[in-house]
């Protein structure tokens, strides 16, 4: 897994963008963990909600409240799952209270979406599914992920389009404002100069 070094008790985070109704799976490795020295936590929280196309189409729509996840880890490796109900940017953070510059701790993190192979294997054993049915299940999940990602891409395109329009409008009005300020400043300075000359009987 991609590894990072934690050298303080402050959270160290990675950012991910995911579509709504996504099962987020965080696989971790913590070879230096020692529960006797202090707790270690992995948290999943919303970093930034996205402007949604659905909110534009339905002005009265209220976004679902995001429920952050904070889980203490005690094993050297494992997996944490959390269902994301709204589009947005998430932060996946590691907070290790015993970590310091003299006692750095290594953490491996990999963020995935969808069901893992072990989950599909467990479902196959519990429901006695055939290889064909498991393959169909895997393809169905993959198609759902692709469709969700396509919808999410539309949302991101809308946000980018709105930002581009805002920048274009700003580029139109800013020169006008700039010229207006220059004109007002010039007239004010000219009036001050004329008043100065008249006061001192120069003209």
PDB file of C-alpha atoms in Angstrom:
ATOM      1  CA  UNK A   1       0.000   0.000   0.000  1.00  0.00           C
ATOM      2  CA  UNK A   2       1.111   3.639  -0.478  1.00  0.00           C
ATOM      3  CA  UNK A   3       2.865   4.572   2.762  1.00  0.00           C
ATOM      4  CA  UNK A   4       3.156   7.853   4.648  1.00  0.00           C
ATOM      5  CA  UNK A   5       5.121   8.792   7.745  1.00  0.00           C
ATOM      6  CA  UNK A   6       3.290  10.334  10.711  1.00  0.00           C
ATOM      7  CA  UNK A   7       5.557  12.365  12.992  1.00  0.00           C
ATOM      8  CA  UNK A   8       3.080  14.076  15.321  1.00  0.00           C
ATOM      9  CA  UNK A   9      -0.305  13.640  16.931  1.00  0.00           C
ATOM     10  CA  UNK A  10      -1.895  15.909  14.324  1.00  0.00           C
ATOM     11  CA  UNK A  11      -4.102  14.295  11.657  1.00  0.00           C
ATOM     12  CA  UNK A  12      -2.421  13.458   8.365  1.00  0.00           C
ATOM     13  CA  UNK A  13      -4.942  13.254   5.535  1.00  0.00           C
ATOM     14  CA  UNK A  14      -5.501  12.305   1.930  1.00  0.00           C
ATOM     15  CA  UNK A  15      -8.322  13.790  -0.172  1.00  0.00           C
ATOM     16  CA  UNK A  16     -10.655  11.799  -2.400  1.00  0.00           C
ATOM     17  CA  UNK A  17     -13.657  12.815  -4.519  1.00  0.00           C
ATOM     18  CA  UNK A  18     -16.484  10.293  -4.716  1.00  0.00           C
ATOM     19  CA  UNK A  19     -20.029  10.225  -6.132  1.00  0.00           C
ATOM     20  CA  UNK A  20     -23.126   9.723  -4.015  1.00  0.00           C
ATOM     21  CA  UNK A  21     -24.253   6.290  -2.765  1.00  0.00           C
ATOM     22  CA  UNK A  22     -20.697   4.950  -2.928  1.00  0.00           C
ATOM     23  CA  UNK A  23     -19.287   2.375  -0.559  1.00  0.00           C
ATOM     24  CA  UNK A  24     -15.866   3.694   0.379  1.00  0.00           C
ATOM     25  CA  UNK A  25     -13.335   1.125   1.543  1.00  0.00           C
ATOM     26  CA  UNK A  26     -10.110   2.164   3.260  1.00  0.00           C
ATOM     27  CA  UNK A  27      -7.482  -0.580   3.471  1.00  0.00           C
ATOM     28  CA  UNK A  28      -4.727   0.199   5.940  1.00  0.00           C
ATOM     29  CA  UNK A  29      -1.438  -1.162   7.227  1.00  0.00           C
ATOM     30  CA  UNK A  30       0.078   0.062  10.498  1.00  0.00           C
ATOM     31  CA  UNK A  31       3.271  -1.943  11.163  1.00  0.00           C
ATOM     32  CA  UNK A  32       4.404   0.356  14.003  1.00  0.00           C
ATOM     33  CA  UNK A  33       1.135   0.377  15.955  1.00  0.00           C
ATOM     34  CA  UNK A  34       1.324  -0.392  19.677  1.00  0.00           C
ATOM     35  CA  UNK A  35      -1.980  -0.043  21.530  1.00  0.00           C
ATOM     36  CA  UNK A  36      -0.095   0.228  24.829  1.00  0.00           C
ATOM     37  CA  UNK A  37       1.451   3.566  23.820  1.00  0.00           C
ATOM     38  CA  UNK A  38      -1.737   5.373  22.829  1.00  0.00           C
ATOM     39  CA  UNK A  39      -4.783   5.265  20.541  1.00  0.00           C
ATOM     40  CA  UNK A  40      -4.640   5.494  16.757  1.00  0.00           C
ATOM     41  CA  UNK A  41      -7.654   6.639  14.781  1.00  0.00           C
ATOM     42  CA  UNK A  42      -8.739   6.689  11.155  1.00  0.00           C
ATOM     43  CA  UNK A  43     -11.426   9.235  10.326  1.00  0.00           C
ATOM     44  CA  UNK A  44     -13.500   9.875   7.206  1.00  0.00           C
ATOM     45  CA  UNK A  45     -15.026  13.330   7.010  1.00  0.00           C
ATOM     46  CA  UNK A  46     -16.388  15.697   4.405  1.00  0.00           C
ATOM     47  CA  UNK A  47     -13.751  18.162   3.301  1.00  0.00           C
ATOM     48  CA  UNK A  48     -15.876  20.167   0.889  1.00  0.00           C
ATOM     49  CA  UNK A  49     -19.451  19.610  -0.357  1.00  0.00           C
ATOM     50  CA  UNK A  50     -20.005  20.017  -4.073  1.00  0.00           C
ATOM     51  CA  UNK A  51     -22.406  22.369  -5.773  1.00  0.00           C
ATOM     52  CA  UNK A  52     -24.969  19.920  -7.114  1.00  0.00           C
ATOM     53  CA  UNK A  53     -26.927  19.931 -10.373  1.00  0.00           C
ATOM     54  CA  UNK A  54     -29.821  18.408  -8.455  1.00  0.00           C
ATOM     55  CA  UNK A  55     -29.808  21.447  -6.141  1.00  0.00           C
ATOM     56  CA  UNK A  56     -30.139  23.729  -9.192  1.00  0.00           C
ATOM     57  CA  UNK A  57     -33.041  21.716 -10.581  1.00  0.00           C
ATOM     58  CA  UNK A  58     -34.753  21.354  -7.189  1.00  0.00           C
ATOM     59  CA  UNK A  59     -34.088  24.582  -5.224  1.00  0.00           C
ATOM     60  CA  UNK A  60     -35.936  23.283  -2.161  1.00  0.00           C
ATOM     61  CA  UNK A  61     -33.889  20.099  -1.997  1.00  0.00           C
ATOM     62  CA  UNK A  62     -31.941  19.678   1.217  1.00  0.00           C
ATOM     63  CA  UNK A  63     -28.665  17.817   1.128  1.00  0.00           C
ATOM     64  CA  UNK A  64     -28.309  14.878   3.455  1.00  0.00           C
ATOM     65  CA  UNK A  65     -26.228  15.487   6.544  1.00  0.00           C
ATOM     66  CA  UNK A  66     -22.870  13.815   6.273  1.00  0.00           C
ATOM     67  CA  UNK A  67     -22.124  11.399   9.087  1.00  0.00           C
ATOM     68  CA  UNK A  68     -18.380  11.360   9.760  1.00  0.00           C
ATOM     69  CA  UNK A  69     -16.714   8.102  10.701  1.00  0.00           C
ATOM     70  CA  UNK A  70     -14.026   7.819  13.354  1.00  0.00           C
ATOM     71  CA  UNK A  71     -12.695   4.377  14.159  1.00  0.00           C
ATOM     72  CA  UNK A  72      -9.890   3.381  16.490  1.00  0.00           C
ATOM     73  CA  UNK A  73      -7.581   0.809  14.935  1.00  0.00           C
ATOM     74  CA  UNK A  74      -5.780  -1.798  16.998  1.00  0.00           C
ATOM     75  CA  UNK A  75      -4.708  -4.338  14.379  1.00  0.00           C
ATOM     76  CA  UNK A  76      -1.660  -3.916  12.173  1.00  0.00           C
ATOM     77  CA  UNK A  77      -3.803  -4.208   9.050  1.00  0.00           C
ATOM     78  CA  UNK A  78      -7.462  -4.147   8.187  1.00  0.00           C
ATOM     79  CA  UNK A  79     -10.230  -2.407   6.295  1.00  0.00           C
ATOM     80  CA  UNK A  80     -12.816   0.267   7.133  1.00  0.00           C
ATOM     81  CA  UNK A  81     -16.049   0.718   5.169  1.00  0.00           C
ATOM     82  CA  UNK A  82     -18.347   3.724   4.967  1.00  0.00           C
ATOM     83  CA  UNK A  83     -21.261   4.558   2.639  1.00  0.00           C
ATOM     84  CA  UNK A  84     -21.101   8.057   1.156  1.00  0.00           C
ATOM     85  CA  UNK A  85     -24.600   9.452   0.562  1.00  0.00           C
ATOM     86  CA  UNK A  86     -23.723  12.749  -1.195  1.00  0.00           C
ATOM     87  CA  UNK A  87     -21.228  13.836  -3.839  1.00  0.00           C
ATOM     88  CA  UNK A  88     -18.225  15.630  -2.456  1.00  0.00           C
ATOM     89  CA  UNK A  89     -14.608  15.779  -1.479  1.00  0.00           C
ATOM     90  CA  UNK A  90     -13.656  13.678   1.533  1.00  0.00           C
ATOM     91  CA  UNK A  91     -10.636  13.638   3.798  1.00  0.00           C
ATOM     92  CA  UNK A  92      -9.352  10.295   5.054  1.00  0.00           C
ATOM     93  CA  UNK A  93      -7.113  11.010   8.032  1.00  0.00           C
ATOM     94  CA  UNK A  94      -4.784   9.126  10.344  1.00  0.00           C
ATOM     95  CA  UNK A  95      -4.310  10.480  13.871  1.00  0.00           C
ATOM     96  CA  UNK A  96      -1.726   8.712  16.023  1.00  0.00           C
ATOM     97  CA  UNK A  97      -1.264  10.143  19.520  1.00  0.00           C
ATOM     98  CA  UNK A  98       2.030   8.266  20.210  1.00  0.00           C
ATOM     99  CA  UNK A  99       3.674   9.509  16.989  1.00  0.00           C
ATOM    100  CA  UNK A 100       6.447  12.119  17.259  1.00  0.00           C
ATOM    101  CA  UNK A 101       9.589  13.210  15.433  1.00  0.00           C
ATOM    102  CA  UNK A 102      11.564  10.810  17.646  1.00  0.00           C
ATOM    103  CA  UNK A 103       8.984   8.063  17.263  1.00  0.00           C
ATOM    104  CA  UNK A 104       7.608   8.279  13.683  1.00  0.00           C
ATOM    105  CA  UNK A 105       4.962   5.772  12.646  1.00  0.00           C
ATOM    106  CA  UNK A 106       4.391   4.275   9.203  1.00  0.00           C
ATOM    107  CA  UNK A 107       0.889   3.979   7.784  1.00  0.00           C
ATOM    108  CA  UNK A 108      -0.204   2.503   4.481  1.00  0.00           C
ATOM    109  CA  UNK A 109      -3.539   3.703   3.084  1.00  0.00           C
ATOM    110  CA  UNK A 110      -5.421   2.690  -0.045  1.00  0.00           C
ATOM    111  CA  UNK A 111      -8.914   4.036  -0.774  1.00  0.00           C
ATOM    112  CA  UNK A 112     -11.217   1.923  -2.956  1.00  0.00           C
ATOM    113  CA  UNK A 113     -14.875   1.956  -3.938  1.00  0.00           C
ATOM    114  CA  UNK A 114     -17.275  -0.963  -4.268  1.00  0.00           C
ATOM    115  CA  UNK A 115     -17.145  -4.438  -2.806  1.00  0.00           C
ATOM    116  CA  UNK A 116     -13.890  -6.232  -2.168  1.00  0.00           C
ATOM    117  CA  UNK A 117     -13.042  -9.733  -3.395  1.00  0.00           C
ATOM    118  CA  UNK A 118     -13.412 -11.064   0.141  1.00  0.00           C
ATOM    119  CA  UNK A 119     -16.949  -9.635   0.357  1.00  0.00           C
ATOM    120  CA  UNK A 120     -17.916 -11.279  -2.928  1.00  0.00           C
ATOM    121  CA  UNK A 121     -16.369 -14.576  -1.794  1.00  0.00           C
ATOM    122  CA  UNK A 122     -18.295 -14.400   1.479  1.00  0.00           C
ATOM    123  CA  UNK A 123     -21.533 -13.701  -0.392  1.00  0.00           C
ATOM    124  CA  UNK A 124     -20.856 -16.628  -2.732  1.00  0.00           C
ATOM    125  CA  UNK A 125     -20.337 -18.980   0.213  1.00  0.00           C
ATOM    126  CA  UNK A 126     -23.347 -17.737   2.185  1.00  0.00           C
ATOM    127  CA  UNK A 127     -25.780 -17.697  -0.745  1.00  0.00           C
ATOM    128  CA  UNK A 128     -24.237 -20.676  -2.583  1.00  0.00           C
ATOM    129  CA  UNK A 129     -23.787 -18.720  -5.803  1.00  0.00           C
ATOM    130  CA  UNK A 130     -22.189 -20.187  -8.881  1.00  0.00           C
ATOM    131  CA  UNK A 131     -19.175 -18.716 -10.638  1.00  0.00           C
ATOM    132  CA  UNK A 132     -21.461 -17.259 -13.313  1.00  0.00           C
ATOM    133  CA  UNK A 133     -23.652 -15.549 -10.714  1.00  0.00           C
ATOM    134  CA  UNK A 134     -20.625 -14.079  -8.936  1.00  0.00           C
ATOM    135  CA  UNK A 135     -19.285 -12.772 -12.260  1.00  0.00           C
ATOM    136  CA  UNK A 136     -22.687 -11.224 -12.979  1.00  0.00           C
ATOM    137  CA  UNK A 137     -22.690  -9.648  -9.503  1.00  0.00           C
ATOM    138  CA  UNK A 138     -19.233  -8.223 -10.125  1.00  0.00           C
ATOM    139  CA  UNK A 139     -20.270  -6.825 -13.523  1.00  0.00           C
ATOM    140  CA  UNK A 140     -23.425  -5.294 -12.045  1.00  0.00           C
ATOM    141  CA  UNK A 141     -21.392  -3.539  -9.343  1.00  0.00           C
ATOM    142  CA  UNK A 142     -18.894  -2.316 -11.945  1.00  0.00           C
ATOM    143  CA  UNK A 143     -21.698  -0.915 -14.131  1.00  0.00           C
ATOM    144  CA  UNK A 144     -23.238   0.891 -11.153  1.00  0.00           C
ATOM    145  CA  UNK A 145     -19.849   2.403 -10.310  1.00  0.00           C
ATOM    146  CA  UNK A 146     -19.387   3.546 -13.927  1.00  0.00           C
ATOM    147  CA  UNK A 147     -22.841   5.162 -14.047  1.00  0.00           C
ATOM    148  CA  UNK A 148     -22.315   6.877 -10.682  1.00  0.00           C
ATOM    149  CA  UNK A 149     -18.929   8.165 -11.843  1.00  0.00           C
ATOM    150  CA  UNK A 150     -20.511   9.456 -15.076  1.00  0.00           C
ATOM    151  CA  UNK A 151     -23.134  11.373 -13.079  1.00  0.00           C
ATOM    152  CA  UNK A 152     -20.395  12.686 -10.824  1.00  0.00           C
ATOM    153  CA  UNK A 153     -18.408  13.851 -13.858  1.00  0.00           C
ATOM    154  CA  UNK A 154     -21.465  15.874 -14.951  1.00  0.00           C
ATOM    155  CA  UNK A 155     -21.588  17.491 -11.514  1.00  0.00           C
ATOM    156  CA  UNK A 156     -17.900  18.422 -11.677  1.00  0.00           C
ATOM    157  CA  UNK A 157     -18.348  19.762 -15.215  1.00  0.00           C
ATOM    158  CA  UNK A 158     -21.207  21.953 -13.992  1.00  0.00           C
ATOM    159  CA  UNK A 159     -19.060  23.332 -11.151  1.00  0.00           C
ATOM    160  CA  UNK A 160     -16.214  24.059 -13.586  1.00  0.00           C
ATOM    161  CA  UNK A 161     -18.645  25.727 -16.027  1.00  0.00           C
ATOM    162  CA  UNK A 162     -20.028  27.975 -13.273  1.00  0.00           C
ATOM    163  CA  UNK A 163     -16.513  28.934 -12.194  1.00  0.00           C
ATOM    164  CA  UNK A 164     -15.597  29.741 -15.810  1.00  0.00           C
ATOM    165  CA  UNK A 165     -18.709  31.915 -16.195  1.00  0.00           C
ATOM    166  CA  UNK A 166     -17.922  33.751 -12.960  1.00  0.00           C
ATOM    167  CA  UNK A 167     -14.368  34.414 -14.139  1.00  0.00           C
ATOM    168  CA  UNK A 168     -15.626  35.601 -17.541  1.00  0.00           C
ATOM    169  CA  UNK A 169     -18.084  38.012 -15.915  1.00  0.00           C
ATOM    170  CA  UNK A 170     -15.365  39.286 -13.600  1.00  0.00           C
ATOM    171  CA  UNK A 171     -13.039  39.865 -16.568  1.00  0.00           C
ATOM    172  CA  UNK A 172     -15.760  41.993 -18.227  1.00  0.00           C
ATOM    173  CA  UNK A 173     -16.622  44.201 -15.250  1.00  0.00           C
ATOM    174  CA  UNK A 174     -13.147  44.566 -13.721  1.00  0.00           C
ATOM    175  CA  UNK A 175     -11.705  46.823 -16.513  1.00  0.00           C
ATOM    176  CA  UNK A 176     -14.825  49.030 -16.314  1.00  0.00           C
ATOM    177  CA  UNK A 177     -14.423  49.325 -12.538  1.00  0.00           C
ATOM    178  CA  UNK A 178     -10.707  49.997 -12.942  1.00  0.00           C
ATOM    179  CA  UNK A 179     -11.286  52.800 -15.474  1.00  0.00           C
ATOM    180  CA  UNK A 180     -14.025  54.303 -13.298  1.00  0.00           C
ATOM    181  CA  UNK A 181     -11.681  54.413 -10.291  1.00  0.00           C
ATOM    182  CA  UNK A 182      -8.938  55.999 -12.416  1.00  0.00           C
ATOM    183  CA  UNK A 183     -11.370  58.612 -13.781  1.00  0.00           C
ATOM    184  CA  UNK A 184     -12.667  59.511 -10.305  1.00  0.00           C
ATOM    185  CA  UNK A 185      -9.103  59.686  -8.960  1.00  0.00           C
ATOM    186  CA  UNK A 186      -8.029  61.938 -11.860  1.00  0.00           C
ATOM    187  CA  UNK A 187     -10.971  64.336 -11.418  1.00  0.00           C
ATOM    188  CA  UNK A 188     -10.373  64.480  -7.644  1.00  0.00           C
ATOM    189  CA  UNK A 189      -6.659  65.225  -8.072  1.00  0.00           C
ATOM    190  CA  UNK A 190      -7.398  67.886 -10.715  1.00  0.00           C
ATOM    191  CA  UNK A 191      -9.864  69.613  -8.370  1.00  0.00           C
ATOM    192  CA  UNK A 192      -7.302  69.567  -5.548  1.00  0.00           C
ATOM    193  CA  UNK A 193      -4.618  71.081  -7.816  1.00  0.00           C
ATOM    194  CA  UNK A 194      -6.955  73.824  -9.081  1.00  0.00           C
ATOM    195  CA  UNK A 195      -8.037  74.612  -5.490  1.00  0.00           C
ATOM    196  CA  UNK A 196      -4.374  74.751  -4.393  1.00  0.00           C
ATOM    197  CA  UNK A 197      -3.459  77.166  -7.184  1.00  0.00           C
ATOM    198  CA  UNK A 198      -6.440  79.427  -6.422  1.00  0.00           C
ATOM    199  CA  UNK A 199      -5.715  79.395  -2.699  1.00  0.00           C
ATOM    200  CA  UNK A 200      -2.126  80.521  -3.286  1.00  0.00           C
ATOM    201  CA  UNK A 201      -3.175  83.012  -6.031  1.00  0.00           C
ATOM    202  CA  UNK A 202      -1.041  81.224  -8.575  1.00  0.00           C
ATOM    203  CA  UNK A 203      -3.796  81.461 -11.183  1.00  0.00           C
TER     204      UNK A 203
END
